[in-house]
């Protein structure tokens, strides 16, 4: 007879995931990977949460600032990219070595 393991019980949170992400973003620029590790969600989920944080930041008088991703081989900067996820490859040299974009919340001027 197999012994049943205890069910997974998530840790208790005092704030929502988005509140935790917003607090982290106020501390300075962080990547999606760093957000994922700090908040305890998958990297794929981070993009959806960041999109919501971007929309709700205006109500708090803040703006989500994105440091553009950069190709590690040729130096191409993805400056006109609005998507919050890391690009798959460089359009110039086709390299898949692309740095992650970094995000921060700053007060609107």
PDB file of C-alpha atoms in Angstrom, residues 35-95:
ATOM      1  CA  UNK A  35      10.559  38.765  -9.820  1.00  0.00           C
ATOM      2  CA  UNK A  36       9.682  35.101 -10.295  1.00  0.00           C
ATOM      3  CA  UNK A  37      12.169  33.981  -7.652  1.00  0.00           C
ATOM      4  CA  UNK A  38      11.228  36.678  -5.141  1.00  0.00           C
ATOM      5  CA  UNK A  39       7.459  36.292  -5.396  1.00  0.00           C
ATOM      6  CA  UNK A  40       7.290  32.533  -5.968  1.00  0.00           C
ATOM      7  CA  UNK A  41       5.514  32.364  -9.334  1.00  0.00           C
ATOM      8  CA  UNK A  42       6.641  31.092 -12.737  1.00  0.00           C
ATOM      9  CA  UNK A  43       8.372  33.413 -15.203  1.00  0.00           C
ATOM     10  CA  UNK A  44       5.495  32.943 -17.654  1.00  0.00           C
ATOM     11  CA  UNK A  45       3.059  34.352 -15.096  1.00  0.00           C
ATOM     12  CA  UNK A  46       5.228  37.409 -14.444  1.00  0.00           C
ATOM     13  CA  UNK A  47       4.388  38.987 -17.827  1.00  0.00           C
ATOM     14  CA  UNK A  48       0.642  38.902 -17.164  1.00  0.00           C
ATOM     15  CA  UNK A  49       1.093  40.371 -13.693  1.00  0.00           C
ATOM     16  CA  UNK A  50       3.420  43.092 -15.016  1.00  0.00           C
ATOM     17  CA  UNK A  51       0.827  44.074 -17.610  1.00  0.00           C
ATOM     18  CA  UNK A  52      -1.737  44.546 -14.854  1.00  0.00           C
ATOM     19  CA  UNK A  53       0.765  46.435 -12.674  1.00  0.00           C
ATOM     20  CA  UNK A  54       1.452  48.716 -15.672  1.00  0.00           C
ATOM     21  CA  UNK A  55      -2.246  49.540 -16.017  1.00  0.00           C
ATOM     22  CA  UNK A  56      -2.874  50.053 -12.309  1.00  0.00           C
ATOM     23  CA  UNK A  57       0.306  52.079 -11.672  1.00  0.00           C
ATOM     24  CA  UNK A  58      -1.349  55.183 -13.129  1.00  0.00           C
ATOM     25  CA  UNK A  59      -3.880  55.208 -10.316  1.00  0.00           C
ATOM     26  CA  UNK A  60      -1.020  55.467  -7.825  1.00  0.00           C
ATOM     27  CA  UNK A  61       0.733  58.253  -9.763  1.00  0.00           C
ATOM     28  CA  UNK A  62       3.436  55.867 -10.931  1.00  0.00           C
ATOM     29  CA  UNK A  63       4.691  54.561 -14.255  1.00  0.00           C
ATOM     30  CA  UNK A  64       6.230  51.180 -15.137  1.00  0.00           C
ATOM     31  CA  UNK A  65       9.670  51.843 -16.646  1.00  0.00           C
ATOM     32  CA  UNK A  66      11.234  49.186 -18.848  1.00  0.00           C
ATOM     33  CA  UNK A  67      14.971  48.981 -19.553  1.00  0.00           C
ATOM     34  CA  UNK A  68      15.172  47.533 -23.049  1.00  0.00           C
ATOM     35  CA  UNK A  69      16.557  44.070 -23.780  1.00  0.00           C
ATOM     36  CA  UNK A  70      19.869  43.983 -25.661  1.00  0.00           C
ATOM     37  CA  UNK A  71      21.549  41.458 -27.965  1.00  0.00           C
ATOM     38  CA  UNK A  72      24.651  40.116 -26.251  1.00  0.00           C
ATOM     39  CA  UNK A  73      26.422  39.452 -29.582  1.00  0.00           C
ATOM     40  CA  UNK A  74      25.883  42.553 -31.740  1.00  0.00           C
ATOM     41  CA  UNK A  75      24.569  45.045 -29.165  1.00  0.00           C
ATOM     42  CA  UNK A  76      21.187  45.657 -30.844  1.00  0.00           C
ATOM     43  CA  UNK A  77      18.787  47.372 -28.396  1.00  0.00           C
ATOM     44  CA  UNK A  78      15.098  46.443 -28.481  1.00  0.00           C
ATOM     45  CA  UNK A  79      14.082  50.048 -27.739  1.00  0.00           C
ATOM     46  CA  UNK A  80      10.719  50.109 -29.544  1.00  0.00           C
ATOM     47  CA  UNK A  81       9.451  46.873 -28.011  1.00  0.00           C
ATOM     48  CA  UNK A  82       6.289  47.214 -25.907  1.00  0.00           C
ATOM     49  CA  UNK A  83       5.940  43.539 -24.991  1.00  0.00           C
ATOM     50  CA  UNK A  84       7.101  42.687 -21.502  1.00  0.00           C
ATOM     51  CA  UNK A  85       8.598  39.273 -22.291  1.00  0.00           C
ATOM     52  CA  UNK A  86      12.209  38.666 -23.323  1.00  0.00           C
ATOM     53  CA  UNK A  87      12.673  38.559 -27.123  1.00  0.00           C
ATOM     54  CA  UNK A  88      13.513  35.154 -28.588  1.00  0.00           C
ATOM     55  CA  UNK A  89      16.310  36.249 -30.890  1.00  0.00           C
ATOM     56  CA  UNK A  90      17.962  39.303 -32.381  1.00  0.00           C
ATOM     57  CA  UNK A  91      16.437  40.542 -35.664  1.00  0.00           C
ATOM     58  CA  UNK A  92      19.865  41.729 -36.865  1.00  0.00           C
ATOM     59  CA  UNK A  93      22.265  38.826 -36.195  1.00  0.00           C
ATOM     60  CA  UNK A  94      19.730  36.096 -35.296  1.00  0.00           C
ATOM     61  CA  UNK A  95      21.549  35.351 -32.045  1.00  0.00           C
TER      62      UNK A  95
END
